[in-house]
Amino acid sequence: MTPVPEPIGPVDATKVPRFAGPSTFARLPSIDAVHDFDVAVLGAPFDGGTSYRPGARFGPLAVRTASRHLRTAYHPELDVTPFQRVQVVDAGDVPVNPFVIEDAISQIEAHAGDLVRDSSRLVTVGGDHTVALPLLRAARRGHGPVALVHFDAHLDTWDTYFGASLTHGTVFRRAHEEGLLVADHSMHIGIRGPLYDRSDLIDDARFGFEVLRASDLDRLGSEEVSARIRARVGDCPVYLSVDIDVLDPAFAPGTGTPEMGGFTSRELLGLLRRLGGLPIVGSDVVEVSPSYDTSEITALAAATVVYDVISLMARELGT
Amino acid sequence: MTPVPEPIGPVDATKVPRFAGPSTFARLPSIDAVHDFDVAVLGAPFDGGTSYRPGARFGPLAVRTASRHLRTAYHPELDVTPFQRVQVVDAGDVPVNPFVIEDAISQIEAHAGDLVRDSSRLVTVGGDHTVALPLLRAARRGHGPVALVHFDAHLDTWDTYFGASLTHGTVFRRAHEEGLLVADHSMHIGIRGPLYDRSDLIDDARFGFEVLRASDLDRLGSEEVSARIRARVGDCPVYLSVDIDVLDPAFAPGTGTPEMGGFTSRELLGLLRRLGGLPIVGSDVVEVSPSYDTSEITALAAATVVYDVISLMARELGT
Amino acid sequence: MTPVPEPIGPVDATKVPRFAGPSTFARLPSIDAVHDFDVAVLGAPFDGGTSYRPGARFGPLAVRTASRHLRTAYHPELDVTPFQRVQVVDAGDVPVNPFVIEDAISQIEAHAGDLVRDSSRLVTVGGDHTVALPLLRAARRGHGPVALVHFDAHLDTWDTYFGASLTHGTVFRRAHEEGLLVADHSMHIGIRGPLYDRSDLIDDARFGFEVLRASDLDRLGSEEVSARIRARVGDCPVYLSVDIDVLDPAFAPGTGTPEMGGFTSRELLGLLRRLGGLPIVGSDVVEVSPSYDTSEITALAAATVVYDVISLMARELGT
Amino acid sequence: MTPVPEPIGPVDATKVPRFAGPSTFARLPSIDAVHDFDVAVLGAPFDGGTSYRPGARFGPLAVRTASRHLRTAYHPELDVTPFQRVQVVDAGDVPVNPFVIEDAISQIEAHAGDLVRDSSRLVTVGGDHTVALPLLRAARRGHGPVALVHFDAHLDTWDTYFGASLTHGTVFRRAHEEGLLVADHSMHIGIRGPLYDRSDLIDDARFGFEVLRASDLDRLGSEEVSARIRARVGDCPVYLSVDIDVLDPAFAPGTGTPEMGGFTSRELLGLLRRLGGLPIVGSDVVEVSPSYDTSEITALAAATVVYDVISLMARELGT
Amino acid sequence: MTPVPEPIGPVDATKVPRFAGPSTFARLPSIDAVHDFDVAVLGAPFDGGTSYRPGARFGPLAVRTASRHLRTAYHPELDVTPFQRVQVVDAGDVPVNPFVIEDAISQIEAHAGDLVRDSSRLVTVGGDHTVALPLLRAARRGHGPVALVHFDAHLDTWDTYFGASLTHGTVFRRAHEEGLLVADHSMHIGIRGPLYDRSDLIDDARFGFEVLRASDLDRLGSEEVSARIRARVGDCPVYLSVDIDVLDPAFAPGTGTPEMGGFTSRELLGLLRRLGGLPIVGSDVVEVSPSYDTSEITALAAATVVYDVISLMARELGT
Amino acid sequence: MTPVPEPIGPVDATKVPRFAGPSTFARLPSIDAVHDFDVAVLGAPFDGGTSYRPGARFGPLAVRTASRHLRTAYHPELDVTPFQRVQVVDAGDVPVNPFVIEDAISQIEAHAGDLVRDSSRLVTVGGDHTVALPLLRAARRGHGPVALVHFDAHLDTWDTYFGASLTHGTVFRRAHEEGLLVADHSMHIGIRGPLYDRSDLIDDARFGFEVLRASDLDRLGSEEVSARIRARVGDCPVYLSVDIDVLDPAFAPGTGTPEMGGFTSRELLGLLRRLGGLPIVGSDVVEVSPSYDTSEITALAAATVVYDVISLMARELGT
């Protein structure tokens, strides 16, 4: 694809201090301020699918605020100047119905579907993990079925809770059932903690997921884990879903279902940065619940992940 | 009515420190541990009807924990030893579906309906204010329509949000429509803050509510405000609903929709303690959202209100 | 003056939840989105003049975020629908140099001066109190010298700190020296706490200020205090400066120099709402330091004050 | 008495910023740095007598830190320049055994006894209220039995907890039994909340205490309450004991046994400042538990009370 | 041993949301609700032996609350369904005297002694580390002397503090002196930080402890460290004592004597999970001080450790 | 050099509990209390050079308070009893002008210059990183140009912000320009995160710095990284500057410009402890901003680093 000739970048931090100026992600232009875009950051402030601590509806707000921390011109590990290379915008928030899960899912699907086109990509900030389902539907519409690369403490392939089939713990079973995923090319990374039932893992495997547990990282190392991810997804278009609780609670206290024994932030970044070259067609970063956060560390981690995903996309998209 | 002879009271704080022992409200016996009861404290941990900051699902847990602060044998202002006078129990939590408002409302209505009988009263800890609707339905079933005495920063008589008719901001319009309230005997106390529309007040009056704004307390004083409440409810059975946000955010930061300019905690207690003699047949204390609380001050305020409501009921019920 | 026909108001909260949508004050239109405006909310994120706890540079961000709490259509105490009556906008932040006080003051003076015209008013969110000096300069340019109505725990008429003459504790002495204030028509309200020297009060009086201490409110009551304010300012154009530390630390912990014994939030609102009819030509709300705040209570108080000041202006401005 | 000529005052805040310099109370000289003193601030960092939330052992540290907030030269309400009028020092902390209550009490008694002489006064910062007993013993040694003016939410005249007779809830019964108090001249102010037993009040009266409940302040007003205190103590030497939980939890969250419905900080200061002229021979400010505090508001309140008590003493002591 | 047929497990999380229902550990049955048990979780809410930050008396309450986070049916790393395999119960709290260390120790020893029998095991939640002494006494009574596997930042083999011999820093010297430990089979893991004296290590070795410092984990790796633990304990019955401060303060801020440079939570779990097969006859998890915690991360870590220890026991106990 | 015969050490923690006693670093003697010293801990409470979150002016206060946690007699990893080996003192704070950067720098330079002599060393607690410039000037005066070993997330070699050349992000470019550093012997360790511009790294190299990124530690390991530091500095006198944000935000949330992906605290200590034998002639530990800290974990990390640096110095200095 051809990026627009001269992308409009963030507000210049040498002219407007980072604590001032617009509240868009990384102080990027709003979607209304540009003619076209390559990558859009979208907020999906919905948390009605949360089983324990709610509050992820404030995730987009918190992640945008924390993104003020970022210096953004040049990403040295990925050797890319993402906002010069492609046009990145903030697409605002999906106006969701906070009371009815089905409505919210439809709204996100419609809104994201309007933004996703062949040449554009979405990085969506949740919201709870429920939002991944409509985003995967929108991704399929734009790019066909995808290989899911899923960083999370939890499988999120349970069937129902209290009879509800659309919740933050059931989305990837639904995605599998709806044919949104390329069979046998998806993977969970960072899984840990006890399960509701021994059969959870059996079901999950049956749906075509491979599991790399958090403790596997100790055993295999970052190089090997990233190699396995690459091998798993093959040439499929990739949808990258990052539940911030893949980090240990020390690194991401601000989330709804924290789980002891997770990744350090350097480990997560080390894995993400080894995914260069994959055709990431869509992504979400979810489950930031700011009222449980501490001095923005969770939101800053999420904002950094968003920036890294944009940088990965920019390397592939830019010419 | 005849209270059970020799009520079982809380765990003795001179034998078991208040930071130890059972986690029931005020360390009272569980409902399973007694033959019969006069007053039951019930948890309704549902917050799916919240329009802004969620988290009131953790309200019952937080209020029970904060109730450990209470010395409880003798209430000097009301001159009653409530737990000696009547049998008070902790009835546990309604097991609610966190994902579907209609289901949760049905569950609360059924559960509360089983507990409310002619000779027993419920004091329910929310949860968001949505829980008041099924509780009023249960109250009507047990006691007929009621006069609502409603302490809150907000009217909660809006029509719908995003098309949803059952939310924490619409319950009392629904209660009016369903005939749960005695016409023209209900009252809001503590209302303040801007409104969605000038017509909000007109609608509210049309539904038969009288409004005493927070600033009216300055003008009228506690005696006159309580006199007006008494005059308003007349001889009707009273349902007392306390949204903790009737307190100023300094006194109750842990709530979902705080509003500047509210009551101090002494003002609220002063009003409640002047309601002695009213036939309070049911009550709720709602909207405690612990993740926004500070050193338990909101939860402690709510626990104290629960204790005071029990004490008011005990004075009327006991022989 | 003639307001623009059909003002553009905030985002509709029944269509976009308050936790979503733009991060302007009260989700009002940005200054770029309208042709003209009557009242502009401006951020002055500077805290280099702070003598104790810094952080007010994050005040505009926090107050805008907290303004999402506000329902805004109708102000019942002032009986006005401010955003229908006049065009209110968010004018963004002054891009200030955080390192050099003199530069920041010049930047604010220039930026505000461009916005203040005969028919328009500014409500500026600080920042520390240093920002009041350039704002008073801009006010004089637009409206001539003003009567200062100053809510604060502190006089802010000291001479210098460490040889620095432009700090948050010296601005009103400077304003007096520069002739920005109408002689003998200004007033401090809410003063309390010990002083650096007994002569502080003598100097202050010499500069033409009248002082109403916090404890005077107990003695005089709100009606009398507001009557004295009105008497003091007479017919002068009024500049209203609200240091959030006029509130007690319980109501405004998020500030740099808290002082025990301040106003409750209802007392402050009660005083402000009795100032209807005064020709308020400019205003600031300063010293919100979010890292010391608790669950947004300070920022919410400041946002409510901003909304009330806008409402006061709208009553006078609108036709 | 004759104060030492030319007292050494605090570090000059115009030369050393308040966030720098020594960590003594109000940056006053250490006791080792002066020849003699009139008033000493002493820390008693013991919390082994706490029945619920511990942590008051960090009270002296927190109150000294919060005292950096204070401008201190001139107290306008009391019209006194305390540190010019008398020599005030920081006497450091009593080195207490944190594990054995009896040992700690002996250590405090001995340490305080060495400091109290006819012409000197102690203002002690707790620690939990247990420390009042050895301080009253020391006071009697220096000044004879005293009239106790006791600001607190709780009576602290219980008999024993778990068989322990020396705890923060039993000290004033012990003081009565030991003859440390002048009979029938002592008073509790600010009492509220439920009691362990109806007989608590009867016992308390039998020990010669008068009780003014928190709600009495609404009824009587500050003038009348202070008049009753004065009438009660008559001409006796006064020991002033301030449990910070006399304040409402909104004003003093950082304490071990908070109780809803307390004084505002302005009410407490208003009462204290009406006690001018009483012969205060000793004082304590106790129960600040910093790990429950919020942005230092409790510690700042306590530091301000200490400053006010010093100012009251200075008015009487200075010539 | 023979577990009771068909153990009663936790409340079903698909029927009662995890934020509702009983406040027992993992919502397990109370000890009163079953005929017999294999493993009991006991609270020992005592913190009178704390040398620095107190508050561990609230540890059992906090750990039980945090245990609501746990999904619990199946432990994939240990491949066990603990609550199906053996009967686990919550045995409530020891009612301790908070004021007198010796009394509290006696109470814990008696209470635990009643629960420990040949076929049953205790996992005790502290409380400060003082509680380990009576628990070791009870363990010896049931199982004879034990090999201590002790995860901690500190040795806890000092002699006395301020003359007190029974504190949280001296318990294992006392245990050695009382013959509670098998000679030369005990080990400290995770030790770090400066010491009171060089001789501390010499004494410790003399008492028969081996030390693995936190930094040894970098050098040796988890496999080797766990091998050394196994070699050290040999065939002895094992008592596993986990002071939560073995974790770095980032992972466990909520503790009384944090020490920089500790284990990550994944490291600790990795070590524990390599101890499968050891005959763990008793265990404690101590020093959780909730008022210093952040969003429950410390309490959640402790709850997870408790769950893992139960799972280790269940593997050995179940048939 | 010859240390004074018998150094005066900290207050004895077996006689005065660590929560009591003086507030000097590690409760060491004040500089006024000894005749001479080898190492002085100095506070430089200045944060006027901060580009994002301010508050480091409270760093010295917080680090001294957190140093109460430290047991200090014997450092087992470095096998040294630092306070017995050399005389260490607390030199108090530089009284800085908080409003004017140039003044503050002059004050720090003068004050430090008076303390640094051939035989003495300073360990300075910031304050923001701006303070390193005057400290390097003082170091050159005492020891000649130095090799800088710089632990930080950021290079701090930018040119100007808003035209200001003296800020916390520009100090090491200034130090290079002023010839304070030995050419080509300095090194940054822990660098990470995006940059303002790709040229930042080129400039930095041109000034003679070598960069070891945070991710290099994964690749190289602690031994190799420390070997490279040693190789880089050669025989030069070393100035060790530790910006606490070299730690990951999980370990150091209390800082102004946190950056995801940093060192764990054990990694940092592991590197520092491998620097034994280097001639460290001066050091700073900066950018602790307490209002963003959590339960003192950042301040405790900084205090531990200060203690380790003192221990490194003591090994070299003592005889």
Short mmCIF file of C-alpha atoms in Angstrom, two decimals, chain C residues 32-193:
data_model
loop_
_atom_site.label_atom_id
_atom_site.label_comp_id
_atom_site.label_asym_id
_atom_site.label_seq_id
_atom_site.Cartn_x
_atom_site.Cartn_y
_atom_site.Cartn_z
CA ASP C 32 -11.30 25.26 16.41
CA ALA C 33 -14.70 23.73 15.86
CA VAL C 34 -16.75 26.89 16.25
CA HIS C 35 -16.85 30.24 14.53
CA ASP C 36 -16.91 32.35 17.65
CA PHE C 37 -17.32 31.90 21.37
CA ASP C 38 -18.54 33.68 24.48
CA VAL C 39 -16.67 31.77 27.14
CA ALA C 40 -13.50 29.76 26.74
CA VAL C 41 -11.98 27.29 29.16
CA LEU C 42 -8.20 27.55 28.93
CA GLY C 43 -5.50 25.38 30.48
CA ALA C 44 -2.40 26.98 31.97
CA PRO C 45 -0.33 23.96 32.94
CA PHE C 46 2.49 25.69 34.76
CA ASP C 47 3.71 24.92 38.28
CA GLY C 48 7.19 26.40 38.36
CA GLY C 49 6.10 28.98 40.92
CA THR C 50 5.20 26.43 43.57
CA SER C 51 6.82 26.70 47.00
CA TYR C 52 5.95 23.29 48.39
CA ARG C 53 4.27 20.34 46.64
CA PRO C 54 4.45 20.72 42.85
CA GLY C 55 2.30 19.00 40.25
CA ALA C 56 -0.31 21.59 39.30
CA ARG C 57 1.05 21.35 35.75
CA PHE C 58 -1.23 18.33 35.51
CA GLY C 59 -4.19 20.36 36.76
CA PRO C 60 -5.81 21.09 33.38
CA LEU C 61 -5.57 17.45 32.37
CA ALA C 62 -7.11 16.29 35.65
CA VAL C 63 -9.87 18.88 35.70
CA ARG C 64 -10.87 18.08 32.13
CA THR C 65 -10.96 14.38 32.98
CA ALA C 66 -13.01 15.03 36.10
CA SER C 67 -15.41 17.21 34.13
CA ARG C 68 -16.67 14.00 32.52
CA HIS C 69 -18.55 13.48 35.77
CA LEU C 70 -20.70 16.52 35.14
CA ARG C 71 -24.20 16.39 33.81
CA THR C 72 -24.24 19.84 32.31
CA ALA C 73 -27.41 20.89 30.57
CA TYR C 74 -29.25 22.66 33.37
CA HIS C 75 -27.96 24.30 36.54
CA PRO C 76 -30.91 24.25 38.92
CA GLU C 77 -29.52 26.53 41.62
CA LEU C 78 -28.63 29.22 39.09
CA ASP C 79 -31.57 28.35 36.82
CA VAL C 80 -29.57 28.50 33.64
CA THR C 81 -28.76 26.21 30.72
CA PRO C 82 -25.31 27.63 30.16
CA PHE C 83 -24.27 25.75 27.06
CA GLN C 84 -27.52 26.55 25.29
CA ARG C 85 -27.40 30.17 26.31
CA VAL C 86 -23.87 31.02 25.22
CA GLN C 87 -21.17 29.38 23.17
CA VAL C 88 -18.61 27.81 25.46
CA VAL C 89 -15.46 26.20 24.08
CA ASP C 90 -12.34 24.49 25.25
CA ALA C 91 -9.41 26.60 24.11
CA GLY C 92 -6.78 23.98 24.91
CA ASP C 93 -3.59 24.66 26.83
CA VAL C 94 -1.09 27.46 26.72
CA PRO C 95 2.19 25.85 25.61
CA VAL C 96 4.32 27.01 28.50
CA ASN C 97 8.03 26.76 29.15
CA PRO C 98 8.14 24.66 32.29
CA PHE C 99 11.63 25.81 33.27
CA VAL C 100 11.58 29.61 33.27
CA ILE C 101 8.89 31.47 35.18
CA GLU C 102 9.23 34.73 33.26
CA ASP C 103 8.85 32.96 29.92
CA ALA C 104 5.80 31.07 31.08
CA ILE C 105 4.17 34.26 32.31
CA SER C 106 4.79 35.94 28.98
CA GLN C 107 3.39 32.98 27.11
CA ILE C 108 0.24 32.92 29.20
CA GLU C 109 -0.22 36.66 28.93
CA ALA C 110 0.12 36.58 25.15
CA HIS C 111 -2.05 33.54 24.69
CA ALA C 112 -4.80 34.76 26.98
CA GLY C 113 -4.60 38.22 25.51
CA ASP C 114 -5.40 36.82 22.10
CA LEU C 115 -8.50 35.13 23.48
CA VAL C 116 -9.90 37.92 25.65
CA ARG C 117 -11.99 40.41 23.78
CA ASP C 118 -14.80 42.67 24.83
CA SER C 119 -17.43 40.07 24.33
CA SER C 120 -15.59 37.00 25.51
CA ARG C 121 -14.48 35.66 28.83
CA LEU C 122 -11.85 33.21 29.96
CA VAL C 123 -12.06 30.64 32.71
CA THR C 124 -8.54 29.37 33.15
CA VAL C 125 -7.56 26.17 34.86
CA GLY C 126 -4.11 26.19 36.49
CA GLY C 127 -1.41 25.50 37.08
CA ASP C 128 -0.24 27.13 40.24
CA HIS C 129 -1.41 30.56 41.29
CA THR C 130 1.43 32.24 39.43
CA VAL C 131 -0.73 32.06 36.33
CA ALA C 132 -3.13 34.63 37.79
CA LEU C 133 -0.71 37.48 37.12
CA PRO C 134 -0.58 37.17 33.32
CA LEU C 135 -4.31 36.48 33.31
CA LEU C 136 -4.97 39.69 35.22
CA ARG C 137 -2.78 41.53 32.75
CA ALA C 138 -4.83 40.09 29.90
CA ALA C 139 -8.04 40.96 31.75
CA ARG C 140 -6.96 44.56 32.16
CA ARG C 141 -6.19 44.80 28.49
CA GLY C 142 -9.69 43.61 27.67
CA HIS C 143 -11.71 45.10 30.48
CA GLY C 144 -9.60 47.60 32.41
CA PRO C 145 -8.59 47.15 36.05
CA VAL C 146 -10.71 44.69 37.98
CA ALA C 147 -11.96 44.00 41.45
CA LEU C 148 -10.40 40.77 42.59
CA VAL C 149 -12.58 38.28 44.42
CA HIS C 150 -10.05 35.82 45.72
CA PHE C 151 -10.96 32.51 47.39
CA ASP C 152 -7.86 31.04 49.00
CA ALA C 153 -6.35 29.81 52.24
CA HIS C 154 -3.44 32.18 51.69
CA LEU C 155 -3.07 35.86 50.93
CA ASP C 156 -0.58 35.44 48.08
CA THR C 157 0.64 38.97 48.66
CA TRP C 158 4.10 38.14 49.93
CA ASP C 159 6.97 40.02 48.36
CA THR C 160 9.61 37.49 47.30
CA TYR C 161 10.81 33.98 48.00
CA PHE C 162 14.54 33.35 47.65
CA GLY C 163 14.69 36.61 45.75
CA ALA C 164 12.07 35.50 43.23
CA SER C 165 9.31 38.04 42.79
CA LEU C 166 7.06 35.96 40.55
CA THR C 167 5.78 32.94 42.44
CA HIS C 168 2.46 31.51 43.47
CA GLY C 169 2.65 33.37 46.77
CA THR C 170 3.41 36.84 45.47
CA VAL C 171 1.15 37.38 42.47
CA PHE C 172 -1.40 39.69 44.02
CA ARG C 173 1.22 42.05 45.39
CA ARG C 174 2.58 42.24 41.87
CA ALA C 175 -0.91 42.76 40.48
CA HIS C 176 -1.42 45.61 42.91
CA GLU C 177 1.94 47.15 42.00
CA GLU C 178 1.17 46.91 38.29
CA GLY C 179 -2.19 48.62 38.71
CA LEU C 180 -4.16 45.65 37.53
CA LEU C 181 -6.67 45.97 40.37
CA VAL C 182 -9.14 48.72 41.13
CA ALA C 183 -7.97 50.22 44.41
CA ASP C 184 -9.79 49.09 47.54
CA HIS C 185 -12.31 46.86 45.85
CA SER C 186 -10.63 43.50 46.23
CA MET C 187 -11.13 40.84 48.80
CA HIS C 188 -9.66 37.57 50.05
CA ILE C 189 -12.12 34.97 51.31
CA GLY C 190 -11.23 31.81 53.21
CA ILE C 191 -7.87 32.91 54.60
CA ARG C 192 -6.57 30.84 57.48
CA GLY C 193 -3.47 29.35 59.01
#
